[in-house]
Amino acid sequence: MIWLTWRQFRAQTIVTAAFLAALAVTLLVTGLSLAHLYDSSGLATCHGPGSCGPLASSFINQVKGGLSEKVFYAGIYIVYAAPAIIGMFWGAPLIAREIEAGTFRLAWNQSVSRSRWVAVKLGLIGLAAMVTAELLALMTSWWASPVYQAAAAARSDSLSIARIAPPLFGAQGIAPIGYAAFAFTLGVTAGLLIRRTIPAMAVTLAGFALVPFAWPSWVRPHLISPLRESMPFSTARLDEVMIGAGNQMIVGDTASKPGAWILTNQAVKPDGQPFTGPPTQACLDRGVQACNAAIGRLHLRQVITYQPASRFWAFQWYETAIFLVLAVALAAFCAWWIRRRRLT
Amino acid sequence: MSCACLDTRSGVSPYLQLIHQVRQALRLGLLSEGDQLPTVKDVVARLAINPNTVLKAYRELEYEGLAAAKAGVGTFVTRTDGSLAAHGPLREDLTHWLAKARTSGLDDESIEALFVTTFRNSTSSARNQAGNGAAHAPADSTPQVTGPTGHVRSE
Amino acid sequence: MTAVLESTGLSKRYGRRQALTDCTLSIPSGHVTGLVGPNGAGKTTLLNLAVGLLQPTSGKIEVLGGHPASTSEQLARVGFVAQDTPTYAGLSVADHLKLGAHMNPGWDTELAERRITQLGLDPSQKAGKMSGGQRAQLALTLAIAKRPELLILDEPIASLDPLARREFLQVLMEATAEQELSVVMSSHLVSDLERACDYLIVLVASRVRLAGEVDELLASHWQLTGPRCDPAALPGDWQVISASHTDRQSTLLVRTSSPVADPTWAADHIGLEDLVLAYMSQSAPQRAEAAKPSMEARQ
């Protein structure tokens, strides 16, 4: 059974191995030069935000706009895309192809029970999926580590990189393990229920797309109660002044929480209601100093809810656990369905 | 053994055809005492018929005393049915008769038809005299010769 | 004699469609059984129930004394070749044999390789590139080489040309003789089965119309021709399968275990194909009892 799983999966293994190898070479080459750049910037030996800040700025400015920036973002896309591709190309065809070709009538009449057949396939290929996704995450994280270190050393708002916030969060740590397991079993289930490979691939893609898009907005922020902070609205940190139709004005401060995941950031009036206008005359006239002063006289407060950077690993464990549980539930459903239901 | 074919259109069951073929081979001297009959496996591999059919045929031959099964080895001929070779005078008479038929102008098909009808008439009158019942097929009937082109097999 | 397949009141329904109704069968071992019937009669349904690919709606079925596909031991005792003889298009012949070896503890490698050589199949050729006849032979080899006690084949030769058909049956019969297999084989053509089968089941419109040993069936059915008769006046132990009357003549197909002694009837046996056709064209479905194997036929 193990041999059969491997033999039927051989083509995918070769393609994946080739891709991983090519990616590894690319990341190695560009990553070494990035590390070299980091070393020569002096950031390794600096102390304190005061001295590190300018060094970090110059380092990151060098990185920006070049090949390295493209590689950075490509890495993130790859780590997000990998579970989706795994779900579509490893998961969806697993059972759907056997049903379409009728070969399940051959496979399930050997001396191996159906339960064992599906358990070995799900187990071995699921494991391969998790390992592949995590390898990709580790490789890209290794590559990007100089950038993260520089941002952490600077500890300034303008250079902060929030690893706990989307989209970076899902491409790091151990979360990809959960995503890969979930996407794979989602694909297998879709193939089992729909019984045709191409529609199952489409459904898997649509189902998994919830992960990078809907999940971080609807579910993840509430896994741990966010922190709430209220501070005087400071025009020194003024980030935006927007005058809109219908006599509206929105003002915003930078949140000044380096590395944190800012969920909400509002300017509120002394009575607690969000400030929406009306626009002060000084701001309509576009005089910056006068506008700032006018806003200051409104005595607004800035209220933010956020998840601090220190909770990164807590969220990683929660995320991975939830998606692994979903994966196991889907796998159990598949096993039950195959044992019980007709498939001819 | 001789031609390993079955005539599926003759209406005679494979079982009877097999028995007949063995008896015919014995008569013609193609099989003699001590020879092994083809194994069941070989027969069905050639003819694609049910092994039980071959087993039944061999058992019938055993019952008639023509063959005997040796466990684990095969089925062997135990006695020949009186080879036709012993019937030299009859063969000579037949040759004379055929010559006469040809000189009186009959062609091959007419000769065969004459023989078949005379043969059938004599067989059925013999059967009626023996007084058998109406609708049994006797276990060792020779297969009926079919049509004008059906030959009595004689390899 | 044990039964290889035993079913009691077996029924299968898909939504509103009744695929199999109230089938009660007892197929004895040591036979090659032909399951014959028109397309849509329920043959594939019955065979899929026998190998555990389907669950019955009601009634029960037992194969070799066990529940179909219940354990891996049960799976090892039954070989199955499904309709259209499925094989993995991307796997070579050698790969298929490896599949058999890895997935069957009772696999006979020597037998499998010998058959492949005899058939002239190229071990490195992918199944997708082989002809239909070659794929059927490969599927049959896989089923045979795991050394089952029972082999179930669902219309294995329906889409093969006559030569491939003959070769398939030759291989099948040789294996049956060599391994003392019982075989259950379905087809919608009687001619495919005539040579090979000694037990027959006729399935029409989801019901079993006839079941029994071929010798016994052929011996107990008579085609009777005679003067126009009154159906009610026929002997009680005659089961009339079909009857047609003209003004002056009646032709009947009758099943009876006693000989036909009445001289007013001209009695004749009929061939297997005509017998099956007569049962297939019966309009009123009749419950046919499985014929008890007649002891005299087995001298």
Coordinates of C-alpha atoms in Angstrom, one line a residue, chain B residues 134, chain C residues 224 235 238 259-267:
Chain B
A134 CA -39.8 -41.7 -27.6
Chain C
L224 CA -43.7 -29.5 -27.6
P235 CA -50.7 -32.2 -16.9
W238 CA -45.9 -29.2 -16.5
P259 CA -40.5 -37.6 -19.3
V260 CA -43.1 -36.6 -21.9
A261 CA -44.8 -39.8 -22.7
D262 CA -47.9 -38.5 -24.4
P263 CA -47.5 -39.4 -28.1
T264 CA -49.7 -36.6 -29.3
W265 CA -46.9 -34.2 -28.6
A266 CA -43.7 -34.0 -30.7
A267 CA -41.1 -33.3 -28.1

